[in-house]
Amino acid sequence: MRSKKEVISIVTACAEKYHAELESKTMLFICIDKHRRTSFFEFSFFDYNFLHLTGLRTTEMFMNDMRRESKEGIVHTSIPAVRFYEKCLDHRLTESDFELSDKGTTDLKLDVLPLLISKNLSANMIGDFSSTHPKLYTEKVAGGKNAYIGFIFDTMSQKYVPNTVIKDDIRKNITNAVRIIATYRKGKTDDHYSECVYAATKVDWDKIKYPEEFSYLSKPVSSDENALLTTV
């Protein structure tokens, strides 16, 4: 198991990368199924989502002013997700701010989190989560053979947002799987997508028809140099 000092180093670096690559951005994934039919998924990323990807449980202690002189005056609570993220960005996260999972899941998440937090999520496949694990809930998953990110529908933002990271082969726990052929990214103030951050190889783009609402997008050039994905 990693030491808390090591954990702080990893999550701080990941928070900085999340801030640069994903925070306040929406990603569009253009996909094809085995019948060559196209579909799309959109996922958004906010500051309050980062904590859930780390697998950490936040902790905080403060004194109850009414009972300051007794042990009962110590109140334990959790650090809000946004404040945890801000502490990471400000390099103010301390060992007393969090606890690791006693089941080892934190280590597994931190093994792959640095790779998954990227401008294309290192994802080449998307589908519906199908695991029967009673303590793991997510809806859509995007990733590859070694790790993937889970997404749930957020009623506050009315968007799909990330809620977990899983170190495993996505093909083991996925239904309705489709292949990602292109990924685009935009900021929260952008009306349209313009930045292509991933293009699959061996795709005949002349035969690909994008969904109508994204027909304005320029298709990638057919070249292996366009494959920006680092496979996980």
Short mmCIF file of C-alpha atoms in Angstrom, two decimals:
data_model
loop_
_atom_site.label_atom_id
_atom_site.label_comp_id
_atom_site.label_asym_id
_atom_site.label_seq_id
_atom_site.Cartn_x
_atom_site.Cartn_y
_atom_site.Cartn_z
CA MET A 1 0.00 0.00 0.00
CA ARG A 2 1.27 3.48 -0.83
CA SER A 3 2.24 5.89 1.90
CA LYS A 4 0.15 9.02 2.34
CA LYS A 5 3.11 11.08 1.18
CA GLU A 6 3.13 9.16 -2.11
CA VAL A 7 -0.64 9.54 -2.43
CA ILE A 8 -0.42 13.31 -1.99
CA SER A 9 2.20 13.49 -4.73
CA ILE A 10 0.03 11.51 -7.16
CA VAL A 11 -3.30 13.21 -6.51
CA THR A 12 -1.72 16.66 -6.59
CA ALA A 13 -0.18 15.98 -10.00
CA CYS A 14 -3.47 14.49 -11.21
CA ALA A 15 -5.44 17.50 -9.97
CA GLU A 16 -3.16 19.83 -11.93
CA LYS A 17 -3.61 17.69 -15.03
CA TYR A 18 -7.37 17.52 -14.49
CA HIS A 19 -7.46 21.32 -14.21
CA ALA A 20 -5.50 21.71 -17.45
CA GLU A 21 -7.12 19.01 -19.56
CA LEU A 22 -10.65 18.33 -18.31
CA GLU A 23 -12.13 20.78 -15.80
CA SER A 24 -15.00 22.86 -17.23
CA LYS A 25 -14.78 20.99 -20.51
CA THR A 26 -17.14 18.69 -22.40
CA MET A 27 -15.92 15.83 -24.55
CA LEU A 28 -17.66 14.42 -27.59
CA PHE A 29 -16.99 10.83 -28.63
CA ILE A 30 -17.96 9.77 -32.15
CA CYS A 31 -18.40 6.00 -32.21
CA ILE A 32 -19.25 3.16 -34.59
CA ASP A 33 -20.75 -0.26 -33.87
CA LYS A 34 -20.04 -3.53 -35.62
CA HIS A 35 -22.53 -2.60 -38.33
CA ARG A 36 -20.63 0.65 -39.01
CA ARG A 37 -23.46 2.76 -37.61
CA THR A 38 -22.37 5.97 -35.91
CA SER A 39 -23.44 7.24 -32.50
CA PHE A 40 -22.10 9.76 -30.00
CA PHE A 41 -21.60 10.37 -26.29
CA GLU A 42 -20.92 13.58 -24.43
CA PHE A 43 -19.27 13.73 -21.00
CA SER A 44 -18.61 16.84 -18.91
CA PHE A 45 -16.09 17.49 -16.16
CA PHE A 46 -16.47 19.81 -13.15
CA ASP A 47 -14.33 20.68 -10.16
CA TYR A 48 -16.50 18.66 -7.79
CA ASN A 49 -15.94 15.44 -9.79
CA PHE A 50 -12.21 15.06 -9.15
CA LEU A 51 -12.36 13.68 -5.60
CA HIS A 52 -14.54 10.75 -6.66
CA LEU A 53 -11.88 9.57 -9.11
CA THR A 54 -9.21 9.23 -6.42
CA GLY A 55 -10.92 6.66 -4.22
CA LEU A 56 -9.99 8.68 -1.12
CA ARG A 57 -12.21 9.40 1.88
CA THR A 58 -11.72 12.94 3.13
CA THR A 59 -11.49 13.69 6.84
CA GLU A 60 -11.47 16.86 8.86
CA MET A 61 -11.47 17.57 12.59
CA PHE A 62 -12.57 20.74 14.32
CA MET A 63 -13.53 21.71 17.84
CA ASN A 64 -17.09 22.22 18.91
CA ASP A 65 -16.94 25.57 20.73
CA MET A 66 -19.57 24.45 23.23
CA ARG A 67 -17.47 21.45 24.38
CA ARG A 68 -13.93 22.59 23.65
CA GLU A 69 -12.47 21.22 26.88
CA SER A 70 -13.55 17.59 26.37
CA LYS A 71 -12.81 14.81 23.90
CA GLU A 72 -16.43 14.99 22.87
CA GLY A 73 -15.63 18.46 21.55
CA ILE A 74 -13.74 16.98 18.59
CA VAL A 75 -16.04 16.75 15.60
CA HIS A 76 -15.14 14.60 12.60
CA THR A 77 -16.49 15.51 9.22
CA SER A 78 -15.53 15.23 5.57
CA ILE A 79 -13.87 17.88 3.42
CA PRO A 80 -16.19 19.01 0.61
CA ALA A 81 -15.16 17.75 -2.83
CA VAL A 82 -14.42 21.20 -4.24
CA ARG A 83 -12.27 22.20 -1.26
CA PHE A 84 -10.32 18.94 -1.51
CA TYR A 85 -9.65 19.70 -5.18
CA GLU A 86 -8.58 23.25 -4.36
CA LYS A 87 -6.22 21.98 -1.67
CA CYS A 88 -4.61 19.71 -4.26
CA LEU A 89 -4.19 22.57 -6.72
CA ASP A 90 -2.77 24.85 -4.03
CA HIS A 91 -0.40 22.13 -2.75
CA ARG A 92 -2.02 22.34 0.69
CA LEU A 93 -3.26 18.76 0.97
CA THR A 94 -2.04 17.10 4.18
CA GLU A 95 -1.96 13.53 5.44
CA SER A 96 -4.70 14.29 7.94
CA ASP A 97 -7.08 15.38 5.16
CA PHE A 98 -7.86 11.89 3.89
CA GLU A 99 -7.90 8.16 4.48
CA LEU A 100 -7.17 5.34 2.04
CA SER A 101 -9.64 2.57 1.41
CA ASP A 102 -8.94 -0.41 3.65
CA LYS A 103 -9.89 -2.69 0.73
CA GLY A 104 -7.01 -1.58 -1.46
CA THR A 105 -9.19 0.12 -4.06
CA THR A 106 -7.41 3.45 -3.63
CA ASP A 107 -4.11 1.97 -4.77
CA LEU A 108 -5.79 0.41 -7.80
CA LYS A 109 -7.34 3.73 -8.82
CA LEU A 110 -4.12 5.64 -8.35
CA ASP A 111 -2.28 3.09 -10.50
CA VAL A 112 -4.21 4.25 -13.56
CA LEU A 113 -5.54 7.72 -12.73
CA PRO A 114 -2.50 9.59 -14.15
CA LEU A 115 -3.05 7.95 -17.54
CA LEU A 116 -6.84 8.28 -17.65
CA ILE A 117 -6.80 11.98 -16.83
CA SER A 118 -5.88 13.18 -20.29
CA LYS A 119 -7.42 15.18 -23.10
CA ASN A 120 -8.87 12.01 -24.66
CA LEU A 121 -9.21 9.85 -21.50
CA SER A 122 -7.00 7.26 -23.25
CA ALA A 123 -10.32 5.74 -24.32
CA ASN A 124 -11.05 3.66 -27.41
CA MET A 125 -14.32 2.04 -26.33
CA ILE A 126 -17.59 3.14 -24.69
CA GLY A 127 -20.62 1.23 -23.46
CA ASP A 128 -23.03 0.56 -20.61
CA PHE A 129 -21.64 -0.67 -17.30
CA SER A 130 -22.81 -4.21 -16.59
CA SER A 131 -21.03 -5.28 -13.39
CA THR A 132 -23.09 -6.80 -10.57
CA HIS A 133 -20.69 -5.53 -7.89
CA PRO A 134 -23.05 -4.31 -5.11
CA LYS A 135 -20.85 -1.40 -3.99
CA LEU A 136 -19.92 -0.04 -7.39
CA TYR A 137 -22.45 2.03 -9.28
CA THR A 138 -21.87 3.79 -12.54
CA GLU A 139 -23.77 3.97 -15.84
CA LYS A 140 -21.55 4.63 -18.86
CA VAL A 141 -17.91 3.61 -19.12
CA ALA A 142 -15.10 4.74 -21.40
CA GLY A 143 -11.62 3.32 -21.57
CA GLY A 144 -9.51 0.43 -22.79
CA LYS A 145 -8.16 -2.99 -21.93
CA ASN A 146 -6.45 -1.99 -18.69
CA ALA A 147 -8.61 0.75 -17.15
CA TYR A 148 -11.69 2.88 -17.63
CA ILE A 149 -13.69 5.78 -16.22
CA GLY A 150 -17.32 5.49 -15.13
CA PHE A 151 -19.96 8.18 -15.68
CA ILE A 152 -23.36 8.88 -14.15
CA PHE A 153 -26.08 11.34 -15.09
CA ASP A 154 -25.81 14.41 -12.87
CA THR A 155 -29.21 15.98 -12.19
CA MET A 156 -27.62 19.28 -11.16
CA SER A 157 -25.79 19.87 -14.44
CA GLN A 158 -28.06 17.65 -16.57
CA LYS A 159 -24.93 16.04 -18.01
CA TYR A 160 -22.99 12.80 -17.70
CA VAL A 161 -20.06 13.34 -15.33
CA PRO A 162 -17.28 11.04 -14.05
CA ASN A 163 -17.80 9.25 -10.75
CA THR A 164 -15.22 6.45 -10.60
CA VAL A 165 -12.04 4.96 -12.03
CA ILE A 166 -11.60 1.22 -12.43
CA LYS A 167 -8.39 -0.70 -13.06
CA ASP A 168 -9.62 -3.57 -15.21
CA ASP A 169 -10.35 -4.59 -18.78
CA ILE A 170 -13.38 -2.59 -19.90
CA ARG A 171 -14.54 -5.54 -22.00
CA LYS A 172 -15.31 -7.55 -18.84
CA ASN A 173 -18.02 -5.20 -17.60
CA ILE A 174 -19.58 -3.61 -20.66
CA THR A 175 -22.65 -4.08 -22.83
CA ASN A 176 -23.64 -2.30 -26.04
CA ALA A 177 -19.97 -1.62 -26.69
CA VAL A 178 -18.98 0.72 -29.50
CA ARG A 179 -15.59 1.75 -30.83
CA ILE A 180 -14.47 5.35 -30.49
CA ILE A 181 -13.21 6.68 -33.81
CA ALA A 182 -12.87 10.37 -32.96
CA THR A 183 -12.88 12.52 -29.84
CA TYR A 184 -13.46 16.27 -29.69
CA ARG A 185 -13.22 18.73 -26.81
CA LYS A 186 -14.72 22.14 -26.02
CA GLY A 187 -14.76 24.59 -23.13
CA LYS A 188 -17.88 25.53 -21.17
CA THR A 189 -18.28 28.81 -23.05
CA ASP A 190 -17.85 27.27 -26.50
CA ASP A 191 -20.94 26.76 -28.64
CA HIS A 192 -19.37 24.16 -30.91
CA TYR A 193 -16.60 21.60 -30.91
CA SER A 194 -13.50 22.40 -32.92
CA GLU A 195 -10.56 20.64 -31.24
CA CYS A 196 -9.99 17.01 -32.23
CA VAL A 197 -8.00 15.24 -29.50
CA TYR A 198 -8.12 11.68 -30.83
CA ALA A 199 -8.61 9.97 -34.16
CA ALA A 200 -8.55 6.20 -34.64
CA THR A 201 -6.34 4.57 -37.24
CA LYS A 202 -7.53 2.41 -40.12
CA VAL A 203 -10.77 4.33 -40.58
CA ASP A 204 -12.12 5.15 -44.02
CA TRP A 205 -13.37 8.62 -43.15
CA ASP A 206 -14.99 9.07 -46.54
CA LYS A 207 -17.47 6.35 -45.58
CA ILE A 208 -18.20 7.71 -42.11
CA LYS A 209 -21.28 9.89 -41.67
CA TYR A 210 -21.32 11.88 -38.44
CA PRO A 211 -24.59 12.30 -36.50
CA GLU A 212 -26.54 15.20 -38.00
CA GLU A 213 -26.04 17.58 -35.05
CA PHE A 214 -22.27 17.28 -35.50
CA SER A 215 -22.12 17.30 -39.28
CA TYR A 216 -20.31 20.65 -39.07
CA LEU A 217 -17.19 18.95 -37.68
CA SER A 218 -14.16 18.41 -39.84
CA LYS A 219 -13.23 14.75 -40.05
CA PRO A 220 -9.69 13.66 -39.27
CA VAL A 221 -7.25 12.99 -42.09
CA SER A 222 -6.70 9.28 -42.77
CA SER A 223 -3.24 8.81 -41.32
CA ASP A 224 -1.68 6.80 -38.50
CA GLU A 225 -0.18 10.08 -37.27
CA ASN A 226 -3.65 11.11 -36.10
CA ALA A 227 -3.82 8.36 -33.49
CA LEU A 228 -3.25 10.45 -30.38
CA LEU A 229 -4.37 7.75 -27.97
CA THR A 230 -2.07 6.19 -25.42
CA THR A 231 -3.63 2.75 -24.99
CA VAL A 232 -4.48 1.66 -21.46
#
